[in-house]
Amino acid sequence: MDDLDMDIGALVNLEQTFFDEGYKDGYAHGRIHGLIEGRALGREKGFEMWEELGFYEGFAMTWRAILVKDGKGKTDEKKLHHISTLLNLIAQFPTKNPSPTSSEVDFLKLLRQIRSKYKLLCAVLGVRPRLHAADDAPSSPSASPPQNTNDADAMDEDGKVKRRTKPSVWKIEPESTTSGKPAASTNVYPHEDTNVTY
């Protein structure tokens, strides 16, 4: 009779038992890899965000230096006000993780405000804003090449994408070897015959 007293309930819930064991193993494995991949993704996205903010700060500081040097009165005051507002917004962005005020700061809202102020500053300065990521080129060799090579980058014989060339604004000529002085360019519009690869 002792053989019949075994617990049959475990056999009835056999699928649930296997599911629970698999879930525990998968959860532990996912937690480890989630931390590793999350840290790598956070590092990558953080770098992109700070690269963008660094560009905005450098842009604003450069224009502030230009306007302070040239100082033309009332119009420069308005431009300098927009520049100082942009620099103040960038200074509010937390630089440490976790920051003591992290619960009070909405990163995405502050980043949107900085982008908006940058676009406004560009409009006031009459400058075309840079609105693309730092690296738009495909990063992996398996990425698909451009479909229309007339409009996009040209492809070389190995199937690799080559950058398109843009005309140079200034012609650069080699130094003269006879006089030791740089050769003077007589061409006023040299961009028609010289190409520079970007």
Coordinates of N, CA and C in Angstrom, one line a residue:
M1 N 0.8 -1.2 0.0 CA 0.0 0.0 0.0 C 0.9 1.3 0.0
D2 N 2.1 1.2 0.5 CA 3.0 2.3 0.5 C 3.3 2.8 -0.9
D3 N 3.4 1.9 -1.9 CA 3.7 2.3 -3.2 C 2.6 3.1 -3.8
L4 N 1.4 3.0 -3.4 CA 0.2 3.7 -3.9 C 0.1 5.1 -3.2
D5 N 0.8 5.3 -2.1 CA 0.6 6.5 -1.3 C 1.5 7.7 -1.9
M6 N 2.2 7.5 -3.0 CA 3.0 8.5 -3.6 C 2.1 9.7 -4.1
D7 N 2.7 10.9 -4.2 CA 2.0 12.1 -4.6 C 1.8 12.1 -6.1
I8 N 0.5 12.0 -6.5 CA 0.2 12.0 -8.0 C 0.0 13.4 -8.4
G9 N -0.1 14.4 -7.5 CA -0.3 15.8 -7.9 C 0.8 16.3 -8.7
A10 N 2.0 15.9 -8.4 CA 3.2 16.4 -9.2 C 3.2 15.9 -10.6
L11 N 2.6 14.7 -10.9 CA 2.5 14.2 -12.2 C 1.4 15.0 -13.0
V12 N 0.4 15.5 -12.3 CA -0.7 16.2 -13.0 C -0.2 17.6 -13.5
N13 N 0.7 18.2 -12.7 CA 1.2 19.5 -13.0 C 2.6 19.4 -13.6
L14 N 2.9 18.4 -14.4 CA 4.2 18.2 -14.9 C 4.7 19.3 -15.9
E15 N 3.8 19.8 -16.7 CA 4.1 20.9 -17.7 C 4.4 22.1 -16.9
Q16 N 3.7 22.5 -15.9 CA 3.9 23.7 -15.1 C 5.3 23.6 -14.4
T17 N 5.6 22.4 -13.9 CA 6.9 22.2 -13.2 C 8.1 22.5 -14.2
F18 N 8.0 21.9 -15.4 CA 9.0 22.2 -16.4 C 9.1 23.7 -16.8
F19 N 7.9 24.3 -16.9 CA 7.8 25.7 -17.3 C 8.5 26.5 -16.2
D20 N 8.2 26.3 -15.0 CA 8.8 27.0 -13.9 C 10.3 26.9 -13.8
E21 N 10.8 25.7 -14.0 CA 12.3 25.5 -14.0 C 12.9 26.2 -15.2
G22 N 12.3 26.1 -16.4 CA 12.9 26.8 -17.5 C 12.8 28.3 -17.3
Y23 N 11.7 28.8 -16.7 CA 11.6 30.3 -16.5 C 12.7 30.8 -15.5
K24 N 13.0 30.0 -14.5 CA 14.0 30.4 -13.5 C 15.4 30.4 -14.2
D25 N 15.7 29.4 -15.0 CA 17.0 29.4 -15.7 C 17.1 30.5 -16.7
G26 N 16.0 30.7 -17.4 CA 16.0 31.8 -18.5 C 16.1 33.2 -17.8
Y27 N 15.4 33.4 -16.7 CA 15.4 34.7 -16.0 C 16.9 35.0 -15.5
A28 N 17.5 34.0 -14.9 CA 18.9 34.2 -14.4 C 19.8 34.5 -15.6
H29 N 19.7 33.8 -16.7 CA 20.6 34.0 -17.9 C 20.3 35.3 -18.5
G30 N 19.0 35.7 -18.6 CA 18.6 37.0 -19.2 C 19.0 38.2 -18.4
R31 N 19.0 38.0 -17.1 CA 19.4 39.1 -16.2 C 20.9 39.4 -16.4
I32 N 21.7 38.4 -16.5 CA 23.2 38.6 -16.7 C 23.4 39.3 -18.0
H33 N 22.9 38.7 -19.1 CA 23.1 39.3 -20.4 C 22.4 40.6 -20.6
G34 N 21.3 40.8 -19.9 CA 20.6 42.1 -20.0 C 21.5 43.2 -19.3
L35 N 22.2 42.9 -18.3 CA 23.0 43.9 -17.6 C 24.2 44.2 -18.6
I36 N 24.8 43.2 -19.2 CA 25.9 43.4 -20.0 C 25.5 44.3 -21.3
E37 N 24.5 43.8 -21.9 CA 24.0 44.5 -23.2 C 23.4 45.9 -22.8
G38 N 22.8 46.0 -21.7 CA 22.2 47.3 -21.3 C 23.3 48.3 -21.0
R39 N 24.4 47.9 -20.4 CA 25.5 48.8 -20.1 C 26.1 49.2 -21.4
A40 N 26.3 48.3 -22.4 CA 26.9 48.6 -23.7 C 26.0 49.6 -24.4
L41 N 24.7 49.3 -24.5 CA 23.8 50.2 -25.2 C 23.7 51.6 -24.5
G42 N 23.7 51.6 -23.2 CA 23.7 52.9 -22.5 C 25.0 53.7 -22.8
R43 N 26.1 53.0 -22.8 CA 27.4 53.7 -23.2 C 27.3 54.3 -24.6
E44 N 26.8 53.5 -25.5 CA 26.7 54.0 -26.9 C 25.8 55.2 -27.0
K45 N 24.6 55.1 -26.5 CA 23.6 56.2 -26.6 C 24.0 57.4 -25.8
G46 N 24.7 57.2 -24.6 CA 25.2 58.3 -23.9 C 26.3 59.1 -24.7
F47 N 27.1 58.3 -25.4 CA 28.2 59.0 -26.2 C 27.5 59.8 -27.3
E48 N 26.5 59.2 -27.9 CA 25.8 60.0 -29.0 C 25.2 61.3 -28.5
M49 N 24.5 61.2 -27.3 CA 23.9 62.3 -26.7 C 24.9 63.4 -26.4
W50 N 26.0 63.0 -25.8 CA 27.0 64.0 -25.4 C 27.8 64.5 -26.6
E51 N 27.9 63.7 -27.6 CA 28.5 64.3 -28.8 C 27.6 65.4 -29.4
E52 N 26.3 65.2 -29.4 CA 25.4 66.2 -29.9 C 25.4 67.4 -29.0
L53 N 25.4 67.3 -27.7 CA 25.5 68.4 -26.8 C 26.8 69.1 -26.9
G54 N 27.9 68.4 -27.1 CA 29.2 69.0 -27.3 C 29.2 69.9 -28.5
F55 N 28.6 69.4 -29.6 CA 28.5 70.2 -30.8 C 27.8 71.5 -30.6
Y56 N 26.6 71.4 -29.9 CA 25.8 72.6 -29.6 C 26.6 73.6 -28.8
E57 N 27.3 73.1 -27.8 CA 28.1 74.0 -26.9 C 29.2 74.6 -27.7
G58 N 29.9 73.9 -28.5 CA 31.0 74.4 -29.3 C 30.5 75.4 -30.3
F59 N 29.4 75.1 -30.9 CA 28.7 76.1 -31.9 C 28.4 77.4 -31.2
A60 N 27.8 77.3 -30.0 CA 27.3 78.5 -29.3 C 28.6 79.3 -28.8
M61 N 29.6 78.6 -28.3 CA 30.8 79.3 -27.8 C 31.5 80.0 -28.9
T62 N 31.6 79.4 -30.1 CA 32.3 80.0 -31.2 C 31.5 81.2 -31.7
W63 N 30.2 81.1 -31.8 CA 29.5 82.3 -32.3 C 29.5 83.4 -31.2
R64 N 29.5 83.1 -30.0 CA 29.6 84.1 -28.9 C 30.9 84.8 -29.1
A65 N 32.0 84.1 -29.3 CA 33.3 84.7 -29.5 C 33.4 85.6 -30.7
I66 N 32.7 85.2 -31.8 CA 32.7 86.0 -33.0 C 31.9 87.3 -32.8
L67 N 30.7 87.1 -32.1 CA 29.9 88.3 -31.9 C 30.4 89.3 -30.9
V68 N 31.1 88.8 -29.9 CA 31.8 89.7 -28.9 C 32.9 90.5 -29.6
K69 N 33.6 89.8 -30.5 CA 34.8 90.4 -31.2 C 34.3 91.5 -32.1
D70 N 33.2 91.2 -32.9 CA 32.7 92.1 -33.9 C 31.7 93.2 -33.3
G71 N 31.0 92.9 -32.3 CA 30.1 93.8 -31.6 C 29.4 94.8 -32.4
K72 N 28.2 94.5 -32.9 CA 27.5 95.5 -33.8 C 26.3 96.1 -33.2
G73 N 26.1 96.0 -31.9 CA 25.0 96.7 -31.3 C 23.8 95.8 -31.0
K74 N 22.6 96.4 -31.3 CA 21.3 95.8 -30.9 C 21.1 94.4 -31.4
T75 N 21.4 94.1 -32.7 CA 21.2 92.8 -33.2 C 22.0 91.8 -32.6
D76 N 23.3 92.1 -32.2 CA 24.1 91.2 -31.5 C 23.7 90.9 -30.1
E77 N 23.0 91.8 -29.4 CA 22.5 91.6 -28.1 C 21.4 90.5 -28.1
K78 N 20.6 90.5 -29.1 CA 19.6 89.5 -29.3 C 20.2 88.1 -29.5
K79 N 21.2 88.1 -30.4 CA 21.9 86.8 -30.7 C 22.6 86.3 -29.5
L80 N 23.3 87.2 -28.8 CA 24.0 86.8 -27.5 C 23.1 86.3 -26.5
H81 N 21.9 86.9 -26.4 CA 20.9 86.4 -25.4 C 20.5 84.9 -25.8
H82 N 20.3 84.6 -27.0 CA 19.9 83.3 -27.4 C 21.1 82.3 -27.2
I83 N 22.3 82.8 -27.4 CA 23.5 82.0 -27.1 C 23.6 81.7 -25.6
S84 N 23.4 82.7 -24.8 CA 23.6 82.4 -23.4 C 22.4 81.5 -22.9
T85 N 21.2 81.6 -23.4 CA 20.2 80.7 -23.0 C 20.5 79.3 -23.4
L86 N 21.0 79.1 -24.6 CA 21.4 77.7 -25.0 C 22.5 77.2 -24.1
L87 N 23.5 78.0 -23.8 CA 24.6 77.5 -22.9 C 24.1 77.2 -21.5
N88 N 23.1 78.0 -21.0 CA 22.5 77.7 -19.7 C 21.8 76.4 -19.7
L89 N 21.1 76.1 -20.8 CA 20.3 74.8 -20.8 C 21.3 73.7 -20.9
I90 N 22.4 73.8 -21.6 CA 23.4 72.8 -21.7 C 24.1 72.6 -20.3
A91 N 24.3 73.7 -19.6 CA 24.9 73.6 -18.2 C 24.0 72.9 -17.2
Q92 N 22.7 72.9 -17.5 CA 21.7 72.2 -16.6 C 21.7 70.7 -16.8
F93 N 22.2 70.3 -17.9 CA 22.2 68.8 -18.2 C 23.1 68.1 -17.2
P94 N 22.6 67.1 -16.5 CA 23.5 66.4 -15.5 C 24.7 65.7 -16.1
T95 N 25.8 65.8 -15.5 CA 27.0 65.2 -16.0 C 27.4 63.9 -15.2
K96 N 26.8 63.6 -14.1 CA 27.1 62.4 -13.4 C 25.9 61.5 -13.3
N97 N 26.2 60.2 -13.3 CA 25.2 59.2 -13.2 C 25.4 58.3 -12.0
P98 N 24.6 58.2 -11.0 CA 23.3 58.9 -10.9 C 23.5 60.3 -10.3
S99 N 22.8 61.3 -10.8 CA 23.0 62.6 -10.3 C 22.1 62.8 -9.1
P100 N 22.4 63.7 -8.2 CA 21.6 63.8 -7.0 C 20.2 64.3 -7.3
T101 N 20.0 65.0 -8.4 CA 18.7 65.5 -8.8 C 18.1 64.8 -9.9
S102 N 18.5 63.5 -10.1 CA 18.0 62.7 -11.2 C 16.5 62.6 -11.2
S103 N 15.8 62.6 -10.1 CA 14.4 62.5 -10.0 C 13.7 63.7 -10.5
E104 N 14.4 64.9 -10.4 CA 13.8 66.1 -10.8 C 14.1 66.5 -12.3
V105 N 15.1 65.9 -12.9 CA 15.4 66.2 -14.3 C 14.8 65.2 -15.3
D106 N 14.1 65.8 -16.3 CA 13.6 65.0 -17.4 C 14.6 65.1 -18.5
F107 N 15.4 64.1 -18.7 CA 16.5 64.2 -19.7 C 15.9 64.5 -21.1
L108 N 14.9 63.8 -21.5 CA 14.4 63.9 -22.9 C 13.8 65.3 -23.1
K109 N 13.1 65.8 -22.1 CA 12.5 67.2 -22.2 C 13.6 68.2 -22.3
L110 N 14.6 68.1 -21.5 CA 15.7 69.0 -21.5 C 16.5 69.0 -22.8
L111 N 16.7 67.7 -23.4 CA 17.3 67.6 -24.7 C 16.5 68.2 -25.8
R112 N 15.1 68.0 -25.7 CA 14.3 68.7 -26.7 C 14.4 70.2 -26.6
Q113 N 14.4 70.7 -25.4 CA 14.6 72.2 -25.3 C 15.9 72.7 -25.8
I114 N 16.9 71.9 -25.6 CA 18.3 72.3 -26.1 C 18.2 72.3 -27.7
R115 N 17.7 71.2 -28.2 CA 17.6 71.2 -29.7 C 16.7 72.3 -30.3
S116 N 15.6 72.6 -29.6 CA 14.8 73.7 -30.1 C 15.5 75.0 -30.0
K117 N 16.2 75.3 -28.9 CA 17.0 76.5 -28.8 C 18.1 76.6 -29.8
Y118 N 18.7 75.5 -30.1 CA 19.8 75.4 -31.1 C 19.2 75.8 -32.5
K119 N 18.0 75.3 -32.8 CA 17.4 75.6 -34.1 C 17.0 77.1 -34.2
L120 N 16.5 77.6 -33.1 CA 16.2 79.0 -33.0 C 17.4 79.9 -33.1
L121 N 18.5 79.5 -32.5 CA 19.7 80.3 -32.6 C 20.3 80.3 -34.0
C122 N 20.2 79.1 -34.7 CA 20.6 79.0 -36.1 C 19.7 80.0 -37.0
A123 N 18.4 80.0 -36.7 CA 17.6 80.9 -37.5 C 17.9 82.4 -37.2
V124 N 18.2 82.7 -36.0 CA 18.6 84.1 -35.7 C 19.9 84.5 -36.3
L125 N 20.9 83.5 -36.3 CA 22.2 83.8 -36.9 C 22.2 83.7 -38.4
G126 N 21.1 83.1 -39.0 CA 21.1 82.9 -40.4 C 22.0 81.8 -40.9
V127 N 22.1 80.8 -40.0 CA 23.0 79.6 -40.3 C 22.1 78.4 -40.5
R128 N 22.5 77.5 -41.4 CA 21.7 76.3 -41.6 C 22.1 75.3 -40.5
P129 N 21.1 74.8 -39.7 CA 21.4 73.9 -38.6 C 21.8 72.5 -39.1
R130 N 22.7 71.8 -38.3 CA 23.1 70.5 -38.6 C 22.1 69.6 -37.9
L131 N 21.3 68.8 -38.6 CA 20.3 68.0 -38.0 C 20.5 66.5 -38.2
H132 N 21.7 66.1 -38.5 CA 21.9 64.6 -38.7 C 22.9 64.1 -37.7
A133 N 22.8 62.8 -37.5 CA 23.7 62.1 -36.6 C 25.2 62.3 -37.0
A134 N 26.1 62.1 -36.1 CA 27.5 62.2 -36.4 C 28.0 61.2 -37.5
D135 N 27.5 60.0 -37.5 CA 27.9 59.0 -38.4 C 26.7 58.3 -39.0
D136 N 26.4 58.8 -40.2 CA 25.2 58.2 -41.0 C 25.6 57.0 -41.8
A137 N 26.9 56.8 -42.0 CA 27.4 55.7 -42.8 C 27.1 54.4 -42.2
P138 N 26.8 53.3 -43.0 CA 26.6 52.0 -42.4 C 27.8 51.5 -41.7
S139 N 27.7 51.0 -40.5 CA 28.8 50.6 -39.7 C 29.3 49.2 -39.9
S140 N 28.3 48.4 -40.4 CA 28.7 47.0 -40.6 C 29.0 46.7 -42.1
P141 N 29.9 45.8 -42.4 CA 30.2 45.5 -43.8 C 29.0 44.7 -44.4
S142 N 28.1 44.1 -43.7 CA 27.0 43.4 -44.2 C 25.8 44.4 -44.6
A143 N 26.0 45.7 -44.2 CA 24.9 46.6 -44.5 C 24.7 46.7 -46.0
S144 N 23.5 46.9 -46.5 CA 23.2 46.9 -47.9 C 23.8 48.2 -48.5
P145 N 24.4 48.1 -49.7 CA 25.0 49.3 -50.4 C 23.8 50.1 -51.0
P146 N 24.1 51.4 -51.3 CA 23.1 52.2 -51.9 C 22.6 51.6 -53.2
Q147 N 21.3 51.7 -53.4 CA 20.6 51.1 -54.6 C 20.9 52.0 -55.8
N148 N 20.9 53.3 -55.7 CA 21.1 54.1 -56.9 C 22.4 54.9 -56.7
T149 N 23.4 54.4 -57.4 CA 24.8 55.0 -57.2 C 24.9 56.4 -57.8
N150 N 23.9 56.8 -58.6 CA 24.0 58.1 -59.2 C 23.7 59.2 -58.1
D151 N 22.8 58.9 -57.2 CA 22.4 59.9 -56.2 C 23.2 59.7 -54.9
A152 N 23.7 58.5 -54.7 CA 24.4 58.2 -53.4 C 25.9 58.1 -53.7
D153 N 26.6 57.5 -52.7 CA 28.0 57.3 -52.9 C 28.3 56.3 -54.0
A154 N 29.4 56.5 -54.7 CA 29.8 55.6 -55.7 C 30.4 54.4 -55.1
M155 N 30.4 53.3 -55.9 CA 31.0 52.1 -55.5 C 32.3 51.8 -56.3
D156 N 33.3 51.2 -55.6 CA 34.5 50.9 -56.4 C 34.4 49.4 -56.8
E157 N 35.5 48.9 -57.4 CA 35.4 47.6 -58.0 C 35.3 46.5 -57.0
D158 N 35.7 46.7 -55.8 CA 35.5 45.7 -54.7 C 34.1 45.7 -54.1
G159 N 33.3 46.6 -54.5 CA 31.9 46.6 -54.0 C 31.8 47.5 -52.7
K160 N 32.9 48.2 -52.4 CA 32.9 49.0 -51.2 C 32.4 50.4 -51.6
V161 N 31.7 51.1 -50.6 CA 31.2 52.4 -50.9 C 32.3 53.4 -50.8
K162 N 32.4 54.3 -51.8 CA 33.4 55.4 -51.8 C 32.6 56.6 -51.5
R163 N 33.2 57.6 -50.8 CA 32.6 58.8 -50.6 C 32.5 59.7 -51.9
R164 N 31.5 60.4 -52.0 CA 31.4 61.3 -53.2 C 32.3 62.5 -53.0
T165 N 32.8 63.1 -54.1 CA 33.6 64.2 -54.0 C 32.9 65.5 -54.2
K166 N 33.3 66.6 -53.5 CA 32.7 67.9 -53.6 C 33.7 68.8 -54.1
P167 N 33.3 69.8 -54.9 CA 34.3 70.7 -55.4 C 34.9 71.6 -54.3
S168 N 36.2 71.9 -54.4 CA 36.9 72.7 -53.5 C 36.6 74.2 -53.7
V169 N 36.6 74.9 -52.6 CA 36.3 76.4 -52.8 C 37.6 77.1 -53.1
W170 N 38.7 76.7 -52.5 CA 40.0 77.3 -52.7 C 41.0 76.3 -53.3
K171 N 41.7 76.8 -54.3 CA 42.7 75.9 -54.9 C 44.0 76.0 -54.1
I172 N 44.5 74.8 -53.8 CA 45.8 74.7 -53.0 C 46.8 74.2 -54.0
E173 N 47.9 75.1 -54.2 CA 48.9 74.7 -55.1 C 50.2 74.4 -54.3
P174 N 51.1 73.6 -54.8 CA 52.3 73.3 -54.1 C 53.2 74.5 -54.1
E175 N 54.1 74.5 -53.2 CA 55.1 75.6 -53.1 C 56.0 75.6 -54.3
S176 N 56.5 76.7 -54.7 CA 57.4 76.9 -55.8 C 58.8 76.5 -55.2
T177 N 59.5 75.6 -56.0 CA 60.8 75.1 -55.5 C 61.9 76.1 -55.9
T178 N 61.7 77.0 -56.8 CA 62.8 77.9 -57.3 C 62.9 79.1 -56.4
S179 N 61.8 79.7 -56.0 CA 62.0 80.9 -55.2 C 61.8 80.7 -53.7
G180 N 61.3 79.5 -53.3 CA 61.1 79.2 -51.9 C 59.9 79.9 -51.3
K181 N 59.1 80.6 -52.1 CA 57.9 81.2 -51.7 C 56.7 80.5 -52.2
P182 N 55.5 80.5 -51.6 CA 54.4 79.8 -52.1 C 53.9 80.4 -53.4
A183 N 53.5 79.6 -54.3 CA 53.1 80.1 -55.6 C 51.7 80.7 -55.5
A184 N 51.5 81.9 -56.1 CA 50.3 82.6 -56.0 C 49.3 82.0 -57.0
S185 N 48.0 81.9 -56.6 CA 47.0 81.4 -57.5 C 46.4 82.6 -58.2
T186 N 46.3 82.5 -59.5 CA 45.6 83.5 -60.3 C 44.2 83.2 -60.6
N187 N 43.8 82.0 -60.3 CA 42.4 81.5 -60.6 C 41.5 82.0 -59.4
V188 N 40.5 82.9 -59.8 CA 39.6 83.4 -58.7 C 38.6 82.4 -58.3
Y189 N 38.1 81.5 -59.2 CA 37.2 80.5 -58.9 C 37.8 79.1 -59.2
P190 N 38.6 78.6 -58.3 CA 39.3 77.4 -58.6 C 38.4 76.2 -58.4
H191 N 37.2 76.3 -57.8 CA 36.4 75.1 -57.5 C 36.0 74.4 -58.7
E192 N 36.1 75.0 -59.9 CA 35.7 74.3 -61.1 C 36.6 73.2 -61.6
D193 N 37.9 73.3 -61.2 CA 38.8 72.3 -61.7 C 39.5 71.4 -60.6
T194 N 39.1 71.6 -59.3 CA 39.8 70.9 -58.2 C 38.7 70.2 -57.4
N195 N 38.9 68.9 -57.1 CA 38.0 68.2 -56.3 C 38.6 67.8 -55.0
V196 N 37.8 67.8 -53.9 CA 38.3 67.4 -52.6 C 37.4 66.2 -52.1
T197 N 38.0 65.2 -51.7 CA 37.2 64.0 -51.2 C 36.9 64.2 -49.7
Y198 N 35.7 64.0 -49.4 CA 35.2 64.2 -48.0 C 35.1 62.8 -47.4

